[in-house]
PDB file of C-alpha atoms in Angstrom:
ATOM      1  CA  MET A1075      -3.050  32.262 -48.319  1.00  0.00           C
ATOM      2  CA  GLU A1076       0.431  33.634 -49.527  1.00  0.00           C
ATOM      3  CA  GLY A1077       4.195  33.151 -49.583  1.00  0.00           C
ATOM      4  CA  TYR A1078       5.890  29.837 -48.111  1.00  0.00           C
ATOM      5  CA  ASN A1079       2.435  28.639 -46.994  1.00  0.00           C
ATOM      6  CA  LYS A1080       0.840  29.016 -50.573  1.00  0.00           C
ATOM      7  CA  VAL A1081       3.848  26.956 -51.805  1.00  0.00           C
ATOM      8  CA  ALA A1082       3.778  24.574 -49.297  1.00  0.00           C
ATOM      9  CA  HIS A1083       0.069  23.346 -49.517  1.00  0.00           C
ATOM     10  CA  LEU A1084       0.871  23.400 -53.354  1.00  0.00           C
ATOM     11  CA  MET A1085       3.136  20.544 -52.754  1.00  0.00           C
ATOM     12  CA  GLY A1086       1.112  18.871 -50.160  1.00  0.00           C
ATOM     13  CA  ALA A1087      -2.096  18.769 -52.198  1.00  0.00           C
ATOM     14  CA  HIS A1088      -0.157  17.637 -55.293  1.00  0.00           C
ATOM     15  CA  SER A1089       2.932  15.561 -54.373  1.00  0.00           C
ATOM     16  CA  GLU A1090       4.432  15.468 -57.849  1.00  0.00           C
ATOM     17  CA  PHE A1091       5.301  18.743 -57.330  1.00  0.00           C
ATOM     18  CA  ALA A1092       6.981  18.303 -54.168  1.00  0.00           C
ATOM     19  CA  ILE A1093      10.288  19.223 -56.019  1.00  0.00           C
ATOM     20  CA  PHE A1094      13.590  20.293 -53.664  1.00  0.00           C
ATOM     21  CA  ARG A1095      17.168  20.989 -54.270  1.00  0.00           C
ATOM     22  CA  ARG A1096      19.243  17.916 -53.624  1.00  0.00           C
ATOM     23  CA  PHE A1097      22.646  19.848 -52.906  1.00  0.00           C
ATOM     24  CA  GLN A1098      24.581  17.339 -54.405  1.00  0.00           C
ATOM     25  CA  ALA A1099      27.828  19.319 -54.586  1.00  0.00           C
ATOM     26  CA  LEU A1100      27.481  20.510 -51.103  1.00  0.00           C
ATOM     27  CA  ASN A1101      26.937  16.864 -49.523  1.00  0.00           C
ATOM     28  CA  MET A1102      29.832  15.532 -51.607  1.00  0.00           C
ATOM     29  CA  ARG A1103      32.134  18.134 -50.237  1.00  0.00           C
ATOM     30  CA  ASN A1104      30.574  17.625 -46.708  1.00  0.00           C
ATOM     31  CA  LEU A1105      31.324  14.149 -46.767  1.00  0.00           C
ATOM     32  CA  LEU A1106      34.562  14.952 -48.318  1.00  0.00           C
ATOM     33  CA  TYR A1107      35.631  16.908 -45.253  1.00  0.00           C
ATOM     34  CA  MET A1108      34.072  14.355 -42.831  1.00  0.00           C
ATOM     35  CA  GLN A1109      36.026  11.673 -44.586  1.00  0.00           C
ATOM     36  CA  ALA A1110      39.445  14.134 -44.209  1.00  0.00           C
ATOM     37  CA  GLU A1111      39.068  14.547 -40.795  1.00  0.00           C
ATOM     38  CA  ILE A1112      38.670  10.912 -39.849  1.00  0.00           C
ATOM     39  CA  ILE A1113      41.756  10.373 -41.614  1.00  0.00           C
ATOM     40  CA  HIS A1114      43.589  12.664 -39.836  1.00  0.00           C
ATOM     41  CA  LEU A1115      42.256  10.966 -36.549  1.00  0.00           C
ATOM     42  CA  GLU A1116      43.022   7.799 -37.792  1.00  0.00           C
ATOM     43  CA  ALA A1117      46.741   8.983 -38.257  1.00  0.00           C
ATOM     44  CA  ASP A1118      46.713  10.433 -35.082  1.00  0.00           C
ATOM     45  CA  LEU A1119      45.650   6.812 -33.125  1.00  0.00           C
ATOM     46  CA  ARG A1120      48.472   4.869 -35.294  1.00  0.00           C
ATOM     47  CA  GLU A1121      50.953   7.399 -33.988  1.00  0.00           C
ATOM     48  CA  ILE A1122      49.498   7.260 -30.570  1.00  0.00           C
ATOM     49  CA  ALA A1123      49.405   3.232 -30.851  1.00  0.00           C
ATOM     50  CA  ARG A1124      53.113   3.541 -31.834  1.00  0.00           C
ATOM     51  CA  ASN A1125      54.048   5.683 -28.881  1.00  0.00           C
ATOM     52  CA  ASP A1126      52.184   3.356 -26.205  1.00  0.00           C
ATOM     53  CA  ALA A1127      53.872   0.175 -27.715  1.00  0.00           C
ATOM     54  CA  MET A1128      57.382   1.921 -26.362  1.00  0.00           C
ATOM     55  CA  HIS A1129      55.960   1.850 -22.717  1.00  0.00           C
ATOM     56  CA  ALA A1130      56.374  -1.277 -20.715  1.00  0.00           C
ATOM     57  CA  ASP A1131      52.797  -0.674 -18.641  1.00  0.00           C
ATOM     58  CA  ARG A1132      51.106  -0.270 -21.977  1.00  0.00           C
ATOM     59  CA  VAL A1133      51.995  -3.576 -23.902  1.00  0.00           C
ATOM     60  CA  ASP A1134      49.078  -5.016 -23.271  1.00  0.00           C
ATOM     61  CA  TYR A1135      46.952  -2.484 -24.873  1.00  0.00           C
ATOM     62  CA  PRO A1136      46.360  -4.489 -28.597  1.00  0.00           C
ATOM     63  CA  TYR A1137      45.010  -7.402 -26.513  1.00  0.00           C
ATOM     64  CA  ASP A1138      43.192  -6.181 -23.556  1.00  0.00           C
ATOM     65  CA  TRP A1139      40.432  -3.500 -23.972  1.00  0.00           C
ATOM     66  CA  TRP A1140      40.321  -3.129 -20.058  1.00  0.00           C
ATOM     67  CA  SER A1141      43.903  -2.196 -19.954  1.00  0.00           C
ATOM     68  CA  LEU A1142      43.480   0.407 -22.696  1.00  0.00           C
ATOM     69  CA  ALA A1143      40.389   1.799 -21.124  1.00  0.00           C
ATOM     70  CA  MET A1144      41.072   1.837 -17.877  1.00  0.00           C
ATOM     71  CA  GLY A1145      44.586   3.223 -17.812  1.00  0.00           C
ATOM     72  CA  GLU A1146      45.064   6.022 -14.873  1.00  0.00           C
ATOM     73  CA  ALA A1147      48.870   6.485 -15.242  1.00  0.00           C
ATOM     74  CA  GLU A1148      49.616  10.236 -17.146  1.00  0.00           C
ATOM     75  CA  GLY A1149      49.123   9.698 -21.015  1.00  0.00           C
ATOM     76  CA  ALA A1150      47.717   6.301 -20.809  1.00  0.00           C
ATOM     77  CA  SER A1151      44.156   6.962 -21.601  1.00  0.00           C
ATOM     78  CA  GLU A1152      45.091   9.250 -24.642  1.00  0.00           C
ATOM     79  CA  GLN A1153      45.069   6.467 -27.328  1.00  0.00           C
ATOM     80  CA  TRP A1154      41.220   5.589 -25.879  1.00  0.00           C
ATOM     81  CA  ASN A1155      40.295   8.913 -25.621  1.00  0.00           C
ATOM     82  CA  LYS A1156      41.072   9.055 -29.283  1.00  0.00           C
ATOM     83  CA  VAL A1157      39.390   6.027 -30.018  1.00  0.00           C
ATOM     84  CA  LEU A1158      35.940   7.593 -28.256  1.00  0.00           C
ATOM     85  CA  GLU A1159      36.574  10.617 -30.532  1.00  0.00           C
ATOM     86  CA  LEU A1160      36.693   8.835 -33.429  1.00  0.00           C
ATOM     87  CA  ARG A1161      33.979   6.990 -32.654  1.00  0.00           C
ATOM     88  CA  GLY A1162      31.827   9.796 -32.554  1.00  0.00           C
ATOM     89  CA  LYS A1163      33.009  11.071 -36.004  1.00  0.00           C
ATOM     90  CA  LEU A1164      32.388   7.797 -37.566  1.00  0.00           C
ATOM     91  CA  GLU A1165      28.956   7.277 -36.542  1.00  0.00           C
ATOM     92  CA  LYS A1166      27.902  11.243 -38.006  1.00  0.00           C
ATOM     93  CA  TYR A1167      29.988   9.687 -40.892  1.00  0.00           C
ATOM     94  CA  ASN A1168      28.506   6.814 -41.343  1.00  0.00           C
ATOM     95  CA  GLU A1169      24.992   8.446 -40.944  1.00  0.00           C
ATOM     96  CA  ALA A1170      25.602  10.968 -43.291  1.00  0.00           C
ATOM     97  CA  LEU A1171      26.708   8.226 -45.799  1.00  0.00           C
ATOM     98  CA  LEU A1172      23.625   6.343 -45.591  1.00  0.00           C
ATOM     99  CA  LYS A1173      21.346   9.706 -45.947  1.00  0.00           C
ATOM    100  CA  GLN A1174      22.980  10.299 -48.777  1.00  0.00           C
ATOM    101  CA  SER A1175      22.859   6.902 -50.628  1.00  0.00           C
ATOM    102  CA  GLU A1176      19.018   7.410 -49.904  1.00  0.00           C
ATOM    103  CA  ILE A1177      18.861  10.727 -51.405  1.00  0.00           C
ATOM    104  CA  SER A1178      20.640   9.392 -54.201  1.00  0.00           C
ATOM    105  CA  ARG A1179      18.149   7.006 -55.265  1.00  0.00           C
ATOM    106  CA  LEU A1180      15.272   9.744 -55.629  1.00  0.00           C
ATOM    107  CA  ALA A1181      14.295  10.507 -59.076  1.00  0.00           C
ATOM    108  CA  PRO A1182      14.330  13.964 -60.678  1.00  0.00           C
ATOM    109  CA  PRO A1183      10.787  15.719 -61.364  1.00  0.00           C
ATOM    110  CA  THR A1184       9.294  14.908 -64.826  1.00  0.00           C
ATOM    111  CA  GLN A1185      10.041  17.786 -67.054  1.00  0.00           C
ATOM    112  CA  HIS A1186       6.086  18.725 -67.390  1.00  0.00           C
ATOM    113  CA  ASP A1187       5.698  18.762 -63.773  1.00  0.00           C
ATOM    114  CA  LEU A1188       8.939  21.186 -63.360  1.00  0.00           C
ATOM    115  CA  ASN A1189       7.855  23.100 -66.272  1.00  0.00           C
ATOM    116  CA  PHE A1190       4.456  23.502 -64.505  1.00  0.00           C
ATOM    117  CA  LEU A1191       5.677  24.221 -61.051  1.00  0.00           C
ATOM    118  CA  ARG A1192       8.135  27.211 -62.884  1.00  0.00           C
ATOM    119  CA  SER A1193       4.978  28.276 -64.333  1.00  0.00           C
ATOM    120  CA  TRP A1194       2.869  28.437 -61.369  1.00  0.00           C
ATOM    121  CA  PHE A1195       5.321  30.670 -59.657  1.00  0.00           C
ATOM    122  CA  GLU A1196       5.239  33.097 -62.404  1.00  0.00           C
ATOM    123  CA  ARG A1197       1.597  33.699 -63.272  1.00  0.00           C
ATOM    124  CA  PRO A1198      -0.232  36.041 -61.787  1.00  0.00           C
ATOM    125  CA  TRP A1199      -3.343  34.158 -60.858  1.00  0.00           C
ATOM    126  CA  MET A1200      -1.487  31.096 -59.350  1.00  0.00           C
ATOM    127  CA  GLY A1201       1.802  31.457 -57.517  1.00  0.00           C
ATOM    128  CA  SER A1202       1.796  35.383 -58.408  1.00  0.00           C
ATOM    129  CA  PHE A1203       5.913  35.180 -57.489  1.00  0.00           C
ATOM    130  CA  PRO A1204       5.208  33.749 -53.772  1.00  0.00           C
ATOM    131  CA  LEU A1205       9.033  33.527 -52.357  1.00  0.00           C
ATOM    132  CA  LEU A1206      11.306  37.045 -52.874  1.00  0.00           C
ATOM    133  CA  GLY A1207      14.355  35.946 -51.134  1.00  0.00           C
ATOM    134  CA  LEU A1208      17.566  33.745 -53.075  1.00  0.00           C
ATOM    135  CA  ASP A1209      15.434  30.731 -52.854  1.00  0.00           C
ATOM    136  CA  ARG A1210      12.568  31.904 -55.292  1.00  0.00           C
ATOM    137  CA  ASP A1211      15.590  30.757 -57.985  1.00  0.00           C
ATOM    138  CA  ALA A1212      15.827  26.920 -56.565  1.00  0.00           C
ATOM    139  CA  TRP A1213      13.491  26.097 -59.472  1.00  0.00           C
ATOM    140  CA  GLY A1214      15.430  27.742 -61.794  1.00  0.00           C
ATOM    141  CA  SER A1215      17.448  26.577 -65.175  1.00  0.00           C
ATOM    142  CA  ASP A1216      20.656  26.697 -63.160  1.00  0.00           C
ATOM    143  CA  ASN A1217      19.838  23.689 -60.895  1.00  0.00           C
ATOM    144  CA  GLU A1218      17.926  21.385 -63.353  1.00  0.00           C
ATOM    145  CA  GLU A1219      20.297  18.845 -62.658  1.00  0.00           C
ATOM    146  CA  ASP A1220      20.121  19.012 -58.850  1.00  0.00           C
ATOM    147  CA  LEU A1221      16.430  18.565 -58.395  1.00  0.00           C
ATOM    148  CA  ILE A1222      14.693  15.527 -56.887  1.00  0.00           C
ATOM    149  CA  GLY A1223      11.074  14.935 -56.483  1.00  0.00           C
ATOM    150  CA  LEU A1224       9.822  13.422 -53.326  1.00  0.00           C
ATOM    151  CA  ARG A1225       6.880  11.485 -55.325  1.00  0.00           C
ATOM    152  CA  THR A1226       7.949  11.366 -59.172  1.00  0.00           C
ATOM    153  CA  ARG A1227       5.630  10.271 -61.473  1.00  0.00           C
ATOM    154  CA  GLU A1228       6.806   7.003 -63.299  1.00  0.00           C
ATOM    155  CA  ALA A1229       5.032   6.258 -66.307  1.00  0.00           C
ATOM    156  CA  PRO A1230       4.980   2.550 -67.312  1.00  0.00           C
ATOM    157  CA  ASP A1231       6.147   3.509 -70.641  1.00  0.00           C
ATOM    158  CA  ARG A1232       6.686   6.388 -73.568  1.00  0.00           C
ATOM    159  CA  PHE A1233       3.100   5.931 -74.843  1.00  0.00           C
ATOM    160  CA  SER A1234       1.759   6.799 -71.745  1.00  0.00           C
ATOM    161  CA  ARG A1235       4.180  10.036 -70.826  1.00  0.00           C
ATOM    162  CA  TRP A1236       3.284  11.175 -73.896  1.00  0.00           C
ATOM    163  CA  PHE A1237      -0.544  10.513 -73.526  1.00  0.00           C
ATOM    164  CA  THR A1238      -0.381  12.467 -69.968  1.00  0.00           C
ATOM    165  CA  ASP A1239       2.254  14.994 -70.752  1.00  0.00           C
ATOM    166  CA  THR A1240       1.723  16.123 -73.832  1.00  0.00           C
ATOM    167  CA  LEU A1241      -1.702  14.938 -75.310  1.00  0.00           C
ATOM    168  CA  ILE A1242      -3.742  16.023 -72.155  1.00  0.00           C
ATOM    169  CA  PRO A1243      -2.679  19.347 -71.845  1.00  0.00           C
ATOM    170  CA  LYS A1244      -3.638  20.207 -75.363  1.00  0.00           C
ATOM    171  CA  PHE A1245      -6.789  18.344 -74.794  1.00  0.00           C
ATOM    172  CA  HIS A1246      -7.233  20.298 -71.729  1.00  0.00           C
ATOM    173  CA  GLU A1247      -6.484  23.582 -73.816  1.00  0.00           C
ATOM    174  CA  VAL A1248      -9.311  23.031 -76.392  1.00  0.00           C
ATOM    175  CA  PHE A1249     -12.013  20.543 -74.714  1.00  0.00           C
ATOM    176  CA  GLY A1250     -11.027  20.038 -71.308  1.00  0.00           C
ATOM    177  CA  LYS A1251     -11.074  23.525 -69.726  1.00  0.00           C
ATOM    178  CA  ARG A1252     -14.900  23.938 -70.782  1.00  0.00           C
ATOM    179  CA  PHE A1253     -16.413  21.428 -68.281  1.00  0.00           C
ATOM    180  CA  LYS A1254     -13.467  21.244 -65.927  1.00  0.00           C
ATOM    181  CA  SER A1255     -13.222  23.531 -62.704  1.00  0.00           C
ATOM    182  CA  PRO A1256     -10.005  24.648 -60.799  1.00  0.00           C
ATOM    183  CA  VAL A1257      -9.039  22.075 -57.679  1.00  0.00           C
ATOM    184  CA  SER A1258      -8.548  25.050 -55.599  1.00  0.00           C
ATOM    185  CA  GLU A1259      -9.002  29.148 -55.746  1.00  0.00           C
ATOM    186  CA  GLU A1260      -6.527  29.447 -52.857  1.00  0.00           C
ATOM    187  CA  LEU A1261      -3.597  27.636 -54.952  1.00  0.00           C
ATOM    188  CA  GLY A1262      -4.863  29.570 -58.281  1.00  0.00           C
ATOM    189  CA  SER A1263      -7.343  29.991 -60.743  1.00  0.00           C
ATOM    190  CA  GLY A1264      -5.794  27.940 -63.240  1.00  0.00           C
ATOM    191  CA  LEU A1265      -5.240  24.779 -61.674  1.00  0.00           C
ATOM    192  CA  TYR A1266      -6.823  21.581 -62.948  1.00  0.00           C
ATOM    193  CA  LYS A1267      -6.731  17.859 -62.109  1.00  0.00           C
ATOM    194  CA  TYR A1268      -6.953  14.954 -64.272  1.00  0.00           C
ATOM    195  CA  GLU A1269      -6.803  11.689 -62.015  1.00  0.00           C
ATOM    196  CA  GLU A1270      -4.026   9.610 -62.879  1.00  0.00           C
ATOM    197  CA  SER A1271      -5.943   6.303 -62.606  1.00  0.00           C
ATOM    198  CA  THR A1272      -8.377   7.242 -65.043  1.00  0.00           C
ATOM    199  CA  LEU A1273      -5.785   8.551 -67.656  1.00  0.00           C
ATOM    200  CA  MET A1274      -3.784   4.849 -66.909  1.00  0.00           C
ATOM    201  CA  ALA A1275      -7.169   3.078 -67.575  1.00  0.00           C
ATOM    202  CA  ILE A1276      -7.897   5.229 -70.776  1.00  0.00           C
ATOM    203  CA  VAL A1277      -4.129   4.361 -71.920  1.00  0.00           C
ATOM    204  CA  PHE A1278      -4.643   0.697 -71.309  1.00  0.00           C
ATOM    205  CA  VAL A1279      -7.777   0.755 -73.251  1.00  0.00           C
ATOM    206  CA  ILE A1280      -5.905   2.159 -75.975  1.00  0.00           C
ATOM    207  CA  THR A1281      -3.449   0.045 -75.899  1.00  0.00           C
ATOM    208  CA  VAL A1282      -5.429  -2.914 -75.592  1.00  0.00           C
ATOM    209  CA  VAL A1283      -7.446  -1.896 -78.769  1.00  0.00           C
ATOM    210  CA  ILE A1284      -4.036  -1.505 -80.747  1.00  0.00           C
ATOM    211  CA  ALA A1285      -2.653  -4.930 -79.997  1.00  0.00           C
ATOM    212  CA  SER A1286      -6.001  -6.367 -81.197  1.00  0.00           C
ATOM    213  CA  LEU A1287      -6.365  -4.288 -84.338  1.00  0.00           C
ATOM    214  CA  LEU A1288      -2.526  -4.723 -85.613  1.00  0.00           C
ATOM    215  CA  PRO A1289      -2.469  -8.682 -86.418  1.00  0.00           C
ATOM    216  CA  LEU A1290      -6.271  -8.127 -87.809  1.00  0.00           C
ATOM    217  CA  CYS A1291      -5.005  -4.939 -89.948  1.00  0.00           C
ATOM    218  CA  SER A1292      -2.218  -7.263 -90.931  1.00  0.00           C
ATOM    219  CA  ILE A1293      -4.585 -10.137 -92.285  1.00  0.00           C
ATOM    220  CA  VAL A1294      -6.919  -7.654 -93.937  1.00  0.00           C
ATOM    221  CA  ILE A1295      -4.053  -6.329 -95.762  1.00  0.00           C
ATOM    222  CA  LEU A1296      -2.294  -9.263 -96.836  1.00  0.00           C
ATOM    223  CA  TYR A1297      -5.512 -11.442 -97.987  1.00  0.00           C
ATOM    224  CA  VAL A1298      -6.098  -7.923 -99.959  1.00  0.00           C
ATOM    225  CA  VAL A1299      -2.716  -7.127-101.511  1.00  0.00           C
ATOM    226  CA  GLN A1300      -1.952  -9.946-104.558  1.00  0.00           C
ATOM    227  CA  SER A1301       1.283  -9.043-105.473  1.00  0.00           C
ATOM    228  CA  ASP A1302       4.192 -11.231-104.030  1.00  0.00           C
ATOM    229  CA  SER A1303       6.617  -8.237-103.848  1.00  0.00           C
ATOM    230  CA  LEU A1304       4.327  -5.588-102.366  1.00  0.00           C
ATOM    231  CA  ARG A1305       3.484  -8.250 -99.700  1.00  0.00           C
ATOM    232  CA  ILE A1306       7.035  -8.981 -98.705  1.00  0.00           C
ATOM    233  CA  GLY A1307       7.302  -4.979 -98.384  1.00  0.00           C
ATOM    234  CA  ILE A1308       3.874  -5.108 -96.599  1.00  0.00           C
ATOM    235  CA  ILE A1309       5.297  -7.361 -93.864  1.00  0.00           C
ATOM    236  CA  LEU A1310       8.883  -5.686 -93.105  1.00  0.00           C
ATOM    237  CA  ILE A1311       6.712  -2.444 -92.436  1.00  0.00           C
ATOM    238  CA  LEU A1312       4.164  -4.241 -89.932  1.00  0.00           C
ATOM    239  CA  SER A1313       6.839  -5.877 -88.429  1.00  0.00           C
ATOM    240  CA  LEU A1314       8.476  -2.382 -87.991  1.00  0.00           C
ATOM    241  CA  VAL A1315       5.455  -1.518 -86.574  1.00  0.00           C
ATOM    242  CA  CYS A1316       4.809  -3.853 -84.256  1.00  0.00           C
ATOM    243  CA  SER A1317       8.239  -3.801 -82.572  1.00  0.00           C
ATOM    244  CA  LEU A1318       7.672   0.306 -82.434  1.00  0.00           C
ATOM    245  CA  THR A1319       4.494  -0.385 -80.774  1.00  0.00           C
ATOM    246  CA  LEU A1320       5.901  -2.933 -78.201  1.00  0.00           C
ATOM    247  CA  THR A1321       8.798  -0.659 -77.445  1.00  0.00           C
ATOM    248  CA  LEU A1322       6.579   2.856 -77.481  1.00  0.00           C
ATOM    249  CA  MET A1323       3.488   1.649 -75.750  1.00  0.00           C
ATOM    250  CA  MET A1324       4.323  -1.489 -73.406  1.00  0.00           C
ATOM    251  CA  ASN A1325       7.972  -0.959 -72.686  1.00  0.00           C
ATOM    252  CA  ALA A1326       9.128  -4.590 -73.603  1.00  0.00           C
ATOM    253  CA  ARG A1327      12.421  -5.474 -73.240  1.00  0.00           C
ATOM    254  CA  LYS A1328      14.900  -6.047 -76.307  1.00  0.00           C
ATOM    255  CA  ILE A1329      14.721  -9.606 -76.121  1.00  0.00           C
ATOM    256  CA  GLU A1330      10.885  -9.898 -75.817  1.00  0.00           C
ATOM    257  CA  VAL A1331      11.076  -7.096 -79.193  1.00  0.00           C
ATOM    258  CA  PHE A1332      13.284  -9.523 -81.077  1.00  0.00           C
ATOM    259  CA  ALA A1333      11.443 -12.412 -80.398  1.00  0.00           C
ATOM    260  CA  ALA A1334       7.845 -10.783 -81.300  1.00  0.00           C
ATOM    261  CA  ALA A1335      10.163  -9.786 -84.807  1.00  0.00           C
ATOM    262  CA  SER A1336      11.405 -12.893 -85.369  1.00  0.00           C
ATOM    263  CA  ALA A1337       7.971 -14.691 -85.053  1.00  0.00           C
TER     264      ALA A1337
END
């Protein structure tokens, strides 16, 4: 398996690596051209309508569609033909606008997934430079702001992101690769997979444990410490730790963090 076929199999098997250019500037330019074309046609239509208003046999055009569309005299159908031309342009323009609106909602890939895809392309035992044309640089740093992911992994909070993107790769380098097997020799001998559901379950357990231990630690520390001034300092530190935990591990809103800190 080589070339585009190899890249397609990687993206199909692991959709978080389905990363593409959105061609934002080109799409905006296309919309601008389509808009300009319609504006010129709109001006033409207004001019034709003004001219038709000067003909006695066309005074009903603004009020009667039949007269407008079925005029048989020479030049009588020019306004309706322009409307039909505009209709086709508007349909394409509206369709392009809606598609661009949908594309703009697609999230960029995570830096971890993008970095892995780049390394996969370069490593001899993985992608080994499968593309040779100009598109081989589609995922380069020059295009980083123009990339979208078809299935971007959305971590629920900062701690989950750090756990999956930083801690797990380090764990794999030290321990994981000793007992994990590559998912596919066809896609590369260095490609391993950790189930996201399993990782999220581990993160949940860690979060629950920390959430349970923090109040207990606070009670024990305050019970052991006898100095009032030191207790006040410890209370301030524990309040800060609690707020940071809510922010980093539970993605709490500002109002929730403020309420917890005040309590």
